[in-house]
Amino acid sequence: LLLCALLARLQVALQIAPPCTSERHYEHLGRCCNKCEPGKYLSSKCTTTSDSVCLPCGPDEYLDTWNEEDKCLLHKVCDTGKALVAVDAGNSTAPRRCACMAGYHWSQDCECCRRNTECAPGLGAQHPLQLNKDTVCKPCLAGYFSDAFSSMDKCRPWTNCTSLGKTVEHHGTEKSDVVCSSSLPSRKPPNEAQVYLPGLIILLLFMSVALVAAIVFGVCYRKKGKALTGNVTGNSNSTFISSGQVMNFKGDIIVVYVSQTSQEGAAVAAEPVGRPVQEETLARRDSFAGNGPRFPDPCGGPEGLREPEKASRPVQEEGGAKA
């Protein structure tokens, strides 16, 4: 009877206890106990009277799942000497993630980082670059070039010479860039010519007008000089009119040289050229041409007077003589 009672009580207990099928539980001593959450480890398991004891992970440790582990896991070391860098530092609930440096990729053959393949000139690395994968090279398209071996550089566009104010001297290829000339043809000389041309034209016109004016002035001056040099005739007491000027041989005189001589009859026809003509001073101009009284001649008779001579004949100017 006693044995039957014990079996009955055990059967009831098994029916009441929950099944340990959840990922957050474990079975111990005939009961389901809780596992430790991520970031903690199991310090002691449950008993018939107490639950599991969990403690947090230490520095540089982690556990990323519900667990019944007795210690935490260590984070990986990203060794830069092996071309590894940390892409995710991690924490107590997540592991640290390492990856190969730029220019390297992860190789499963050696479980290490290998240097990426370098693309030859004319080929460029396909972007975006994929982390921990080898370089994919592709040919440069028209208008692009690659002139060096590189595992990271993509094809670059040709230089735009026009935007730099230059012209294309040599066309580019898939392996070389365009060669630009030093500069575009300078437009400065045409601009300077446009600025100075009007001034040059004005200067030439001014010089031409000045030259013509000088020639005309010279011709007129020569004609006027010839007109002023008329033929003068008369004796020592005659009054002369030559080109509008009255001259008399009385009193103080001013000597004027005339280029041509006058003719007064046959007696004076052979007089030389350049004969001096005596002109009255300003004090005695009123007696010119017989318009004023005659002054006594100091070389006359005892009374100092001489009979006035006959009026002198008017001077014939060169033009009138010829007429």
PDB file of C-alpha atoms in Angstrom:
ATOM      1  CA  LEU A   1       0.000   0.000   0.000  1.00  0.00           C
ATOM      2  CA  LEU A   2       2.810   2.404   0.834  1.00  0.00           C
ATOM      3  CA  LEU A   3       4.536   1.769  -2.518  1.00  0.00           C
ATOM      4  CA  CYS A   4       1.387   2.459  -4.440  1.00  0.00           C
ATOM      5  CA  ALA A   5       0.941   5.762  -2.666  1.00  0.00           C
ATOM      6  CA  LEU A   6       4.460   6.938  -3.584  1.00  0.00           C
ATOM      7  CA  LEU A   7       4.006   6.046  -7.270  1.00  0.00           C
ATOM      8  CA  ALA A   8       0.731   7.916  -7.389  1.00  0.00           C
ATOM      9  CA  ARG A   9       2.245  11.091  -5.931  1.00  0.00           C
ATOM     10  CA  LEU A  10       5.202  10.947  -8.420  1.00  0.00           C
ATOM     11  CA  GLN A  11       2.822  10.630 -11.336  1.00  0.00           C
ATOM     12  CA  VAL A  12       0.871  13.694 -10.213  1.00  0.00           C
ATOM     13  CA  ALA A  13       4.095  15.742  -9.858  1.00  0.00           C
ATOM     14  CA  LEU A  14       5.236  14.845 -13.376  1.00  0.00           C
ATOM     15  CA  GLN A  15       1.855  15.862 -14.770  1.00  0.00           C
ATOM     16  CA  ILE A  16       1.974  19.263 -12.974  1.00  0.00           C
ATOM     17  CA  ALA A  17       5.644  20.173 -13.916  1.00  0.00           C
ATOM     18  CA  PRO A  18       5.888  22.120 -17.236  1.00  0.00           C
ATOM     19  CA  PRO A  19       7.826  20.539 -20.097  1.00  0.00           C
ATOM     20  CA  CYS A  20      11.430  22.049 -20.766  1.00  0.00           C
ATOM     21  CA  THR A  21      11.023  22.669 -24.477  1.00  0.00           C
ATOM     22  CA  SER A  22      11.675  26.455 -24.545  1.00  0.00           C
ATOM     23  CA  GLU A  23      15.086  27.901 -25.587  1.00  0.00           C
ATOM     24  CA  ARG A  24      15.079  29.976 -22.425  1.00  0.00           C
ATOM     25  CA  HIS A  25      14.847  26.971 -20.020  1.00  0.00           C
ATOM     26  CA  TYR A  26      16.810  23.904 -19.081  1.00  0.00           C
ATOM     27  CA  GLU A  27      15.890  20.824 -16.977  1.00  0.00           C
ATOM     28  CA  HIS A  28      17.687  20.092 -13.720  1.00  0.00           C
ATOM     29  CA  LEU A  29      16.780  17.891 -10.708  1.00  0.00           C
ATOM     30  CA  GLY A  30      13.482  17.007 -12.234  1.00  0.00           C
ATOM     31  CA  ARG A  31      12.425  20.595 -12.779  1.00  0.00           C
ATOM     32  CA  CYS A  32      12.655  23.282 -15.549  1.00  0.00           C
ATOM     33  CA  CYS A  33      14.989  26.130 -14.717  1.00  0.00           C
ATOM     34  CA  ASN A  34      15.640  29.491 -16.495  1.00  0.00           C
ATOM     35  CA  LYS A  35      18.711  29.964 -18.672  1.00  0.00           C
ATOM     36  CA  CYS A  36      20.883  33.101 -18.471  1.00  0.00           C
ATOM     37  CA  GLU A  37      20.050  35.993 -20.788  1.00  0.00           C
ATOM     38  CA  PRO A  38      22.602  37.338 -23.399  1.00  0.00           C
ATOM     39  CA  GLY A  39      25.487  39.165 -21.719  1.00  0.00           C
ATOM     40  CA  LYS A  40      25.427  36.900 -18.658  1.00  0.00           C
ATOM     41  CA  TYR A  41      26.705  33.457 -17.819  1.00  0.00           C
ATOM     42  CA  LEU A  42      25.356  30.733 -15.447  1.00  0.00           C
ATOM     43  CA  SER A  43      27.125  30.990 -12.112  1.00  0.00           C
ATOM     44  CA  SER A  44      25.126  28.173 -10.421  1.00  0.00           C
ATOM     45  CA  LYS A  45      22.304  25.969 -11.519  1.00  0.00           C
ATOM     46  CA  CYS A  46      18.944  25.805  -9.952  1.00  0.00           C
ATOM     47  CA  THR A  47      18.050  23.573  -7.006  1.00  0.00           C
ATOM     48  CA  THR A  48      14.816  22.118  -5.736  1.00  0.00           C
ATOM     49  CA  THR A  49      14.325  25.275  -3.750  1.00  0.00           C
ATOM     50  CA  SER A  50      16.145  28.028  -5.786  1.00  0.00           C
ATOM     51  CA  ASP A  51      16.416  29.274  -9.374  1.00  0.00           C
ATOM     52  CA  SER A  52      19.507  29.633 -11.582  1.00  0.00           C
ATOM     53  CA  VAL A  53      22.160  32.231 -10.598  1.00  0.00           C
ATOM     54  CA  CYS A  54      23.496  34.360 -13.562  1.00  0.00           C
ATOM     55  CA  LEU A  55      26.367  36.902 -13.563  1.00  0.00           C
ATOM     56  CA  PRO A  56      27.337  39.531 -16.252  1.00  0.00           C
ATOM     57  CA  CYS A  57      30.254  39.008 -18.626  1.00  0.00           C
ATOM     58  CA  GLY A  58      33.540  40.763 -17.904  1.00  0.00           C
ATOM     59  CA  PRO A  59      35.435  43.244 -20.104  1.00  0.00           C
ATOM     60  CA  ASP A  60      36.201  42.095 -23.638  1.00  0.00           C
ATOM     61  CA  GLU A  61      33.724  39.205 -23.141  1.00  0.00           C
ATOM     62  CA  TYR A  62      30.342  38.479 -24.543  1.00  0.00           C
ATOM     63  CA  LEU A  63      27.473  35.957 -24.783  1.00  0.00           C
ATOM     64  CA  ASP A  64      24.958  36.668 -27.496  1.00  0.00           C
ATOM     65  CA  THR A  65      22.252  34.032 -26.715  1.00  0.00           C
ATOM     66  CA  TRP A  66      20.189  32.625 -23.835  1.00  0.00           C
ATOM     67  CA  ASN A  67      22.590  30.169 -22.280  1.00  0.00           C
ATOM     68  CA  GLU A  68      23.572  27.916 -19.421  1.00  0.00           C
ATOM     69  CA  GLU A  69      27.305  28.476 -20.036  1.00  0.00           C
ATOM     70  CA  ASP A  70      29.583  28.662 -17.039  1.00  0.00           C
ATOM     71  CA  LYS A  71      31.702  31.481 -18.580  1.00  0.00           C
ATOM     72  CA  CYS A  72      31.532  34.185 -21.279  1.00  0.00           C
ATOM     73  CA  LEU A  73      33.297  34.121 -24.632  1.00  0.00           C
ATOM     74  CA  LEU A  74      36.276  36.374 -25.467  1.00  0.00           C
ATOM     75  CA  HIS A  75      36.043  38.887 -28.298  1.00  0.00           C
ATOM     76  CA  LYS A  76      38.216  38.318 -31.359  1.00  0.00           C
ATOM     77  CA  VAL A  77      41.445  40.271 -31.709  1.00  0.00           C
ATOM     78  CA  CYS A  78      41.658  42.245 -34.988  1.00  0.00           C
ATOM     79  CA  ASP A  79      45.410  42.109 -35.591  1.00  0.00           C
ATOM     80  CA  THR A  80      46.519  44.959 -37.854  1.00  0.00           C
ATOM     81  CA  GLY A  81      49.748  43.057 -38.484  1.00  0.00           C
ATOM     82  CA  LYS A  82      47.636  40.523 -40.324  1.00  0.00           C
ATOM     83  CA  ALA A  83      45.795  43.244 -42.254  1.00  0.00           C
ATOM     84  CA  LEU A  84      42.747  42.965 -39.989  1.00  0.00           C
ATOM     85  CA  VAL A  85      40.682  45.876 -38.708  1.00  0.00           C
ATOM     86  CA  ALA A  86      37.620  45.968 -36.455  1.00  0.00           C
ATOM     87  CA  VAL A  87      34.492  46.844 -38.348  1.00  0.00           C
ATOM     88  CA  ASP A  88      32.313  46.368 -35.245  1.00  0.00           C
ATOM     89  CA  ALA A  89      33.819  46.679 -31.763  1.00  0.00           C
ATOM     90  CA  GLY A  90      31.101  44.489 -30.249  1.00  0.00           C
ATOM     91  CA  ASN A  91      29.802  44.477 -26.657  1.00  0.00           C
ATOM     92  CA  SER A  92      28.678  42.029 -23.976  1.00  0.00           C
ATOM     93  CA  THR A  93      25.779  40.821 -26.113  1.00  0.00           C
ATOM     94  CA  ALA A  94      27.411  40.931 -29.571  1.00  0.00           C
ATOM     95  CA  PRO A  95      30.774  39.696 -30.835  1.00  0.00           C
ATOM     96  CA  ARG A  96      33.451  41.948 -32.324  1.00  0.00           C
ATOM     97  CA  ARG A  97      33.702  41.643 -36.091  1.00  0.00           C
ATOM     98  CA  CYS A  98      37.018  41.873 -37.951  1.00  0.00           C
ATOM     99  CA  ALA A  99      37.623  42.405 -41.637  1.00  0.00           C
ATOM    100  CA  CYS A 100      40.573  42.782 -43.944  1.00  0.00           C
ATOM    101  CA  MET A 101      42.025  46.221 -44.551  1.00  0.00           C
ATOM    102  CA  ALA A 102      41.317  48.105 -47.755  1.00  0.00           C
ATOM    103  CA  GLY A 103      43.220  46.449 -50.569  1.00  0.00           C
ATOM    104  CA  TYR A 104      42.935  42.979 -48.971  1.00  0.00           C
ATOM    105  CA  HIS A 105      40.314  40.249 -48.958  1.00  0.00           C
ATOM    106  CA  TRP A 106      39.595  37.228 -46.768  1.00  0.00           C
ATOM    107  CA  SER A 107      40.798  33.927 -48.141  1.00  0.00           C
ATOM    108  CA  GLN A 108      39.218  30.717 -46.901  1.00  0.00           C
ATOM    109  CA  ASP A 109      42.241  28.761 -48.117  1.00  0.00           C
ATOM    110  CA  CYS A 110      44.570  30.211 -45.491  1.00  0.00           C
ATOM    111  CA  GLU A 111      42.051  31.776 -43.100  1.00  0.00           C
ATOM    112  CA  CYS A 112      43.892  35.047 -43.578  1.00  0.00           C
ATOM    113  CA  CYS A 113      43.823  38.290 -45.514  1.00  0.00           C
ATOM    114  CA  ARG A 114      45.354  38.344 -48.999  1.00  0.00           C
ATOM    115  CA  ARG A 115      46.255  41.390 -51.056  1.00  0.00           C
ATOM    116  CA  ASN A 116      43.669  42.264 -53.694  1.00  0.00           C
ATOM    117  CA  THR A 117      44.427  41.790 -57.373  1.00  0.00           C
ATOM    118  CA  GLU A 118      45.777  44.956 -59.036  1.00  0.00           C
ATOM    119  CA  CYS A 119      44.087  46.093 -62.233  1.00  0.00           C
ATOM    120  CA  ALA A 120      46.476  46.813 -65.120  1.00  0.00           C
ATOM    121  CA  PRO A 121      46.494  50.137 -67.056  1.00  0.00           C
ATOM    122  CA  GLY A 122      43.382  50.366 -69.200  1.00  0.00           C
ATOM    123  CA  LEU A 123      41.409  48.491 -66.523  1.00  0.00           C
ATOM    124  CA  GLY A 124      39.710  49.940 -63.454  1.00  0.00           C
ATOM    125  CA  ALA A 125      38.466  48.465 -60.187  1.00  0.00           C
ATOM    126  CA  GLN A 126      34.725  47.954 -60.135  1.00  0.00           C
ATOM    127  CA  HIS A 127      33.044  50.104 -57.486  1.00  0.00           C
ATOM    128  CA  PRO A 128      31.677  49.914 -54.896  1.00  0.00           C
ATOM    129  CA  LEU A 129      34.418  47.725 -53.499  1.00  0.00           C
ATOM    130  CA  GLN A 130      33.102  44.722 -51.586  1.00  0.00           C
ATOM    131  CA  LEU A 131      34.582  44.158 -48.154  1.00  0.00           C
ATOM    132  CA  ASN A 132      36.594  40.955 -47.773  1.00  0.00           C
ATOM    133  CA  LYS A 133      36.306  40.205 -51.495  1.00  0.00           C
ATOM    134  CA  ASP A 134      38.903  40.369 -54.225  1.00  0.00           C
ATOM    135  CA  THR A 135      38.980  43.206 -56.755  1.00  0.00           C
ATOM    136  CA  VAL A 136      36.892  42.922 -59.908  1.00  0.00           C
ATOM    137  CA  CYS A 137      38.611  44.637 -62.873  1.00  0.00           C
ATOM    138  CA  LYS A 138      36.764  45.952 -65.918  1.00  0.00           C
ATOM    139  CA  PRO A 139      37.917  47.798 -69.082  1.00  0.00           C
ATOM    140  CA  CYS A 140      37.729  51.586 -69.135  1.00  0.00           C
ATOM    141  CA  LEU A 141      34.906  53.030 -71.228  1.00  0.00           C
ATOM    142  CA  ALA A 142      35.348  55.702 -73.913  1.00  0.00           C
ATOM    143  CA  GLY A 143      36.299  58.997 -72.312  1.00  0.00           C
ATOM    144  CA  TYR A 144      37.928  57.272 -69.322  1.00  0.00           C
ATOM    145  CA  PHE A 145      41.421  55.995 -68.641  1.00  0.00           C
ATOM    146  CA  SER A 146      43.622  54.175 -66.132  1.00  0.00           C
ATOM    147  CA  ASP A 147      47.380  54.682 -66.393  1.00  0.00           C
ATOM    148  CA  ALA A 148      48.679  52.667 -63.412  1.00  0.00           C
ATOM    149  CA  PHE A 149      48.344  49.351 -61.607  1.00  0.00           C
ATOM    150  CA  SER A 150      45.817  49.685 -58.796  1.00  0.00           C
ATOM    151  CA  SER A 151      43.557  47.437 -56.741  1.00  0.00           C
ATOM    152  CA  MET A 152      41.310  50.327 -55.663  1.00  0.00           C
ATOM    153  CA  ASP A 153      41.249  53.073 -58.321  1.00  0.00           C
ATOM    154  CA  LYS A 154      38.504  53.091 -60.886  1.00  0.00           C
ATOM    155  CA  CYS A 155      38.807  54.529 -64.396  1.00  0.00           C
ATOM    156  CA  ARG A 156      39.071  58.320 -64.400  1.00  0.00           C
ATOM    157  CA  PRO A 157      37.486  60.707 -66.935  1.00  0.00           C
ATOM    158  CA  TRP A 158      39.636  62.560 -69.452  1.00  0.00           C
ATOM    159  CA  THR A 159      40.592  66.135 -68.620  1.00  0.00           C
ATOM    160  CA  ASN A 160      38.249  68.773 -70.053  1.00  0.00           C
ATOM    161  CA  CYS A 161      40.682  71.184 -71.738  1.00  0.00           C
ATOM    162  CA  THR A 162      37.965  73.685 -72.676  1.00  0.00           C
ATOM    163  CA  SER A 163      36.937  74.218 -69.058  1.00  0.00           C
ATOM    164  CA  LEU A 164      40.578  75.037 -68.276  1.00  0.00           C
ATOM    165  CA  GLY A 165      40.804  77.592 -71.081  1.00  0.00           C
ATOM    166  CA  LYS A 166      43.021  75.321 -73.169  1.00  0.00           C
ATOM    167  CA  THR A 167      42.823  73.258 -76.358  1.00  0.00           C
ATOM    168  CA  VAL A 168      43.345  69.545 -76.984  1.00  0.00           C
ATOM    169  CA  GLU A 169      46.872  68.841 -78.175  1.00  0.00           C
ATOM    170  CA  HIS A 170      46.742  65.007 -77.986  1.00  0.00           C
ATOM    171  CA  HIS A 171      43.631  62.870 -77.625  1.00  0.00           C
ATOM    172  CA  GLY A 172      43.342  60.451 -74.727  1.00  0.00           C
ATOM    173  CA  THR A 173      43.124  56.640 -74.734  1.00  0.00           C
ATOM    174  CA  GLU A 174      42.012  54.009 -72.236  1.00  0.00           C
ATOM    175  CA  LYS A 175      45.559  54.131 -70.820  1.00  0.00           C
ATOM    176  CA  SER A 176      46.362  57.858 -71.032  1.00  0.00           C
ATOM    177  CA  ASP A 177      44.727  61.193 -70.383  1.00  0.00           C
ATOM    178  CA  VAL A 178      44.131  64.001 -72.863  1.00  0.00           C
ATOM    179  CA  VAL A 179      47.091  66.380 -73.304  1.00  0.00           C
ATOM    180  CA  CYS A 180      46.057  70.038 -73.274  1.00  0.00           C
ATOM    181  CA  SER A 181      47.954  72.896 -74.873  1.00  0.00           C
ATOM    182  CA  SER A 182      49.412  75.639 -72.717  1.00  0.00           C
ATOM    183  CA  SER A 183      46.550  78.043 -73.444  1.00  0.00           C
ATOM    184  CA  LEU A 184      43.976  79.087 -76.005  1.00  0.00           C
ATOM    185  CA  PRO A 185      45.038  81.550 -78.742  1.00  0.00           C
ATOM    186  CA  SER A 186      45.242  84.933 -77.094  1.00  0.00           C
ATOM    187  CA  ARG A 187      42.538  87.406 -78.030  1.00  0.00           C
ATOM    188  CA  LYS A 188      44.464  90.334 -76.597  1.00  0.00           C
ATOM    189  CA  PRO A 189      46.137  91.565 -79.828  1.00  0.00           C
ATOM    190  CA  PRO A 190      42.791  91.884 -81.724  1.00  0.00           C
ATOM    191  CA  ASN A 191      41.330  93.796 -78.806  1.00  0.00           C
ATOM    192  CA  GLU A 192      44.346  96.078 -78.667  1.00  0.00           C
ATOM    193  CA  ALA A 193      44.147  96.664 -82.421  1.00  0.00           C
ATOM    194  CA  GLN A 194      40.478  97.598 -82.086  1.00  0.00           C
ATOM    195  CA  VAL A 195      41.361 100.059 -79.339  1.00  0.00           C
ATOM    196  CA  TYR A 196      44.299 101.750 -81.109  1.00  0.00           C
ATOM    197  CA  LEU A 197      42.969 101.706 -84.709  1.00  0.00           C
ATOM    198  CA  PRO A 198      40.531 104.656 -84.303  1.00  0.00           C
ATOM    199  CA  GLY A 199      43.232 106.716 -82.619  1.00  0.00           C
ATOM    200  CA  LEU A 200      45.677 105.903 -85.423  1.00  0.00           C
ATOM    201  CA  ILE A 201      43.136 106.918 -88.070  1.00  0.00           C
ATOM    202  CA  ILE A 202      42.428 110.206 -86.279  1.00  0.00           C
ATOM    203  CA  LEU A 203      46.159 110.909 -85.986  1.00  0.00           C
ATOM    204  CA  LEU A 204      46.719 110.248 -89.701  1.00  0.00           C
ATOM    205  CA  LEU A 205      43.788 112.498 -90.635  1.00  0.00           C
ATOM    206  CA  PHE A 206      45.123 115.266 -88.398  1.00  0.00           C
ATOM    207  CA  MET A 207      48.596 114.970 -89.917  1.00  0.00           C
ATOM    208  CA  SER A 208      47.128 115.016 -93.443  1.00  0.00           C
ATOM    209  CA  VAL A 209      45.074 118.142 -92.719  1.00  0.00           C
ATOM    210  CA  ALA A 210      48.089 119.827 -91.130  1.00  0.00           C
ATOM    211  CA  LEU A 211      50.257 118.972 -94.150  1.00  0.00           C
ATOM    212  CA  VAL A 212      47.683 120.302 -96.620  1.00  0.00           C
ATOM    213  CA  ALA A 213      47.258 123.463 -94.548  1.00  0.00           C
ATOM    214  CA  ALA A 214      51.027 123.978 -94.491  1.00  0.00           C
ATOM    215  CA  ILE A 215      51.252 123.573 -98.277  1.00  0.00           C
ATOM    216  CA  VAL A 216      48.359 125.991 -98.888  1.00  0.00           C
ATOM    217  CA  PHE A 217      49.837 128.512 -96.453  1.00  0.00           C
ATOM    218  CA  GLY A 218      53.223 128.297 -98.175  1.00  0.00           C
ATOM    219  CA  VAL A 219      51.731 128.838-101.643  1.00  0.00           C
ATOM    220  CA  CYS A 220      49.632 131.782-100.454  1.00  0.00           C
ATOM    221  CA  TYR A 221      52.596 133.275 -98.628  1.00  0.00           C
ATOM    222  CA  ARG A 222      54.746 133.129-101.776  1.00  0.00           C
ATOM    223  CA  LYS A 223      51.995 134.706-103.887  1.00  0.00           C
ATOM    224  CA  LYS A 224      51.498 137.450-101.302  1.00  0.00           C
ATOM    225  CA  GLY A 225      55.253 138.136-101.225  1.00  0.00           C
ATOM    226  CA  LYS A 226      55.346 138.535-104.998  1.00  0.00           C
ATOM    227  CA  ALA A 227      52.351 140.869-104.856  1.00  0.00           C
ATOM    228  CA  LEU A 228      54.070 143.076-102.260  1.00  0.00           C
ATOM    229  CA  THR A 229      57.246 143.426-104.385  1.00  0.00           C
ATOM    230  CA  GLY A 230      56.020 145.927-107.019  1.00  0.00           C
ATOM    231  CA  ASN A 231      58.024 148.127-109.417  1.00  0.00           C
ATOM    232  CA  VAL A 232      58.908 151.487-107.827  1.00  0.00           C
ATOM    233  CA  THR A 233      59.582 154.525-110.044  1.00  0.00           C
ATOM    234  CA  GLY A 234      60.358 158.165-109.331  1.00  0.00           C
ATOM    235  CA  ASN A 235      63.170 160.497-108.326  1.00  0.00           C
ATOM    236  CA  SER A 236      64.598 161.434-104.951  1.00  0.00           C
ATOM    237  CA  ASN A 237      61.655 163.712-104.100  1.00  0.00           C
ATOM    238  CA  SER A 238      58.924 161.492-105.421  1.00  0.00           C
ATOM    239  CA  THR A 239      56.177 159.927-103.373  1.00  0.00           C
ATOM    240  CA  PHE A 240      55.679 156.259-104.134  1.00  0.00           C
ATOM    241  CA  ILE A 241      52.733 153.985-103.684  1.00  0.00           C
ATOM    242  CA  SER A 242      53.583 150.288-103.811  1.00  0.00           C
ATOM    243  CA  SER A 243      51.062 147.654-102.859  1.00  0.00           C
ATOM    244  CA  GLY A 244      49.023 150.147-100.818  1.00  0.00           C
ATOM    245  CA  GLN A 245      52.038 151.742 -99.040  1.00  0.00           C
ATOM    246  CA  VAL A 246      53.101 155.404 -99.545  1.00  0.00           C
ATOM    247  CA  MET A 247      56.803 156.198 -99.482  1.00  0.00           C
ATOM    248  CA  ASN A 248      58.592 159.588 -99.748  1.00  0.00           C
ATOM    249  CA  PHE A 249      62.266 160.481 -99.813  1.00  0.00           C
ATOM    250  CA  LYS A 250      61.930 163.465 -97.509  1.00  0.00           C
ATOM    251  CA  GLY A 251      63.352 163.726 -94.002  1.00  0.00           C
ATOM    252  CA  ASP A 252      64.477 160.754 -91.929  1.00  0.00           C
ATOM    253  CA  ILE A 253      64.232 157.603 -93.884  1.00  0.00           C
ATOM    254  CA  ILE A 254      63.890 153.855 -93.427  1.00  0.00           C
ATOM    255  CA  VAL A 255      65.564 151.754 -96.074  1.00  0.00           C
ATOM    256  CA  VAL A 256      63.366 149.039 -97.575  1.00  0.00           C
ATOM    257  CA  TYR A 257      64.784 146.601-100.133  1.00  0.00           C
ATOM    258  CA  VAL A 258      62.512 145.712-102.988  1.00  0.00           C
ATOM    259  CA  SER A 259      63.147 142.657-105.148  1.00  0.00           C
ATOM    260  CA  GLN A 260      62.202 144.385-108.369  1.00  0.00           C
ATOM    261  CA  THR A 261      63.031 147.890-109.746  1.00  0.00           C
ATOM    262  CA  SER A 262      60.626 150.328-111.289  1.00  0.00           C
ATOM    263  CA  GLN A 263      60.948 151.860-114.687  1.00  0.00           C
ATOM    264  CA  GLU A 264      60.688 155.596-115.276  1.00  0.00           C
ATOM    265  CA  GLY A 265      61.366 156.291-118.854  1.00  0.00           C
ATOM    266  CA  ALA A 266      64.414 155.108-120.730  1.00  0.00           C
ATOM    267  CA  ALA A 267      66.850 156.865-118.396  1.00  0.00           C
ATOM    268  CA  VAL A 268      66.297 154.466-115.454  1.00  0.00           C
ATOM    269  CA  ALA A 269      65.625 151.281-117.361  1.00  0.00           C
ATOM    270  CA  ALA A 270      68.984 149.736-116.524  1.00  0.00           C
ATOM    271  CA  GLU A 271      68.981 150.221-112.750  1.00  0.00           C
ATOM    272  CA  PRO A 272      70.066 147.148-110.772  1.00  0.00           C
ATOM    273  CA  VAL A 273      67.749 144.810-108.837  1.00  0.00           C
ATOM    274  CA  GLY A 274      67.457 145.343-105.105  1.00  0.00           C
ATOM    275  CA  ARG A 275      67.742 149.150-105.216  1.00  0.00           C
ATOM    276  CA  PRO A 276      67.001 150.601-101.786  1.00  0.00           C
ATOM    277  CA  VAL A 277      63.774 152.524-101.453  1.00  0.00           C
ATOM    278  CA  GLN A 278      63.516 155.241 -98.826  1.00  0.00           C
ATOM    279  CA  GLU A 279      60.374 155.239 -96.668  1.00  0.00           C
ATOM    280  CA  GLU A 280      59.093 158.096 -94.577  1.00  0.00           C
ATOM    281  CA  THR A 281      59.161 157.821 -90.811  1.00  0.00           C
ATOM    282  CA  LEU A 282      55.977 157.731 -88.752  1.00  0.00           C
ATOM    283  CA  ALA A 283      56.388 161.438 -87.859  1.00  0.00           C
ATOM    284  CA  ARG A 284      55.994 162.516 -91.466  1.00  0.00           C
ATOM    285  CA  ARG A 285      53.390 160.135 -92.829  1.00  0.00           C
ATOM    286  CA  ASP A 286      50.855 162.950 -93.133  1.00  0.00           C
ATOM    287  CA  SER A 287      52.841 164.476 -96.025  1.00  0.00           C
ATOM    288  CA  PHE A 288      52.829 161.287 -98.083  1.00  0.00           C
ATOM    289  CA  ALA A 289      51.379 161.245-101.579  1.00  0.00           C
ATOM    290  CA  GLY A 290      50.965 165.007-101.645  1.00  0.00           C
ATOM    291  CA  ASN A 291      48.057 164.926 -99.167  1.00  0.00           C
ATOM    292  CA  GLY A 292      49.790 167.351 -96.699  1.00  0.00           C
ATOM    293  CA  PRO A 293      51.885 170.523 -96.940  1.00  0.00           C
ATOM    294  CA  ARG A 294      55.374 170.312 -98.310  1.00  0.00           C
ATOM    295  CA  PHE A 295      58.163 170.872 -95.782  1.00  0.00           C
ATOM    296  CA  PRO A 296      61.029 173.263 -96.656  1.00  0.00           C
ATOM    297  CA  ASP A 297      64.143 171.709 -98.035  1.00  0.00           C
ATOM    298  CA  PRO A 298      67.140 172.512 -95.818  1.00  0.00           C
ATOM    299  CA  CYS A 299      69.377 172.198 -98.845  1.00  0.00           C
ATOM    300  CA  GLY A 300      67.510 174.901-100.792  1.00  0.00           C
ATOM    301  CA  GLY A 301      68.202 178.613-101.396  1.00  0.00           C
ATOM    302  CA  PRO A 302      69.082 181.370 -98.930  1.00  0.00           C
ATOM    303  CA  GLU A 303      65.593 181.437 -97.542  1.00  0.00           C
ATOM    304  CA  GLY A 304      65.823 177.738 -97.072  1.00  0.00           C
ATOM    305  CA  LEU A 305      62.965 177.262 -99.449  1.00  0.00           C
ATOM    306  CA  ARG A 306      62.748 175.624-102.779  1.00  0.00           C
ATOM    307  CA  GLU A 307      59.979 175.683-105.191  1.00  0.00           C
ATOM    308  CA  PRO A 308      57.926 172.613-105.059  1.00  0.00           C
ATOM    309  CA  GLU A 309      58.603 170.262-107.815  1.00  0.00           C
ATOM    310  CA  LYS A 310      56.021 168.822-109.973  1.00  0.00           C
ATOM    311  CA  ALA A 311      54.032 166.115-108.408  1.00  0.00           C
ATOM    312  CA  SER A 312      55.666 162.824-108.885  1.00  0.00           C
ATOM    313  CA  ARG A 313      54.035 160.287-111.051  1.00  0.00           C
ATOM    314  CA  PRO A 314      52.155 157.506-109.366  1.00  0.00           C
ATOM    315  CA  VAL A 315      54.031 154.319-108.944  1.00  0.00           C
ATOM    316  CA  GLN A 316      53.149 151.644-111.393  1.00  0.00           C
ATOM    317  CA  GLU A 317      52.878 148.301-109.713  1.00  0.00           C
ATOM    318  CA  GLU A 318      54.246 145.272-111.409  1.00  0.00           C
ATOM    319  CA  GLY A 319      50.858 144.113-112.472  1.00  0.00           C
ATOM    320  CA  GLY A 320      49.901 147.491-113.943  1.00  0.00           C
ATOM    321  CA  ALA A 321      53.224 147.847-115.812  1.00  0.00           C
ATOM    322  CA  LYS A 322      52.764 144.582-117.500  1.00  0.00           C
ATOM    323  CA  ALA A 323      49.208 145.477-118.434  1.00  0.00           C
TER     324      ALA A 323
END
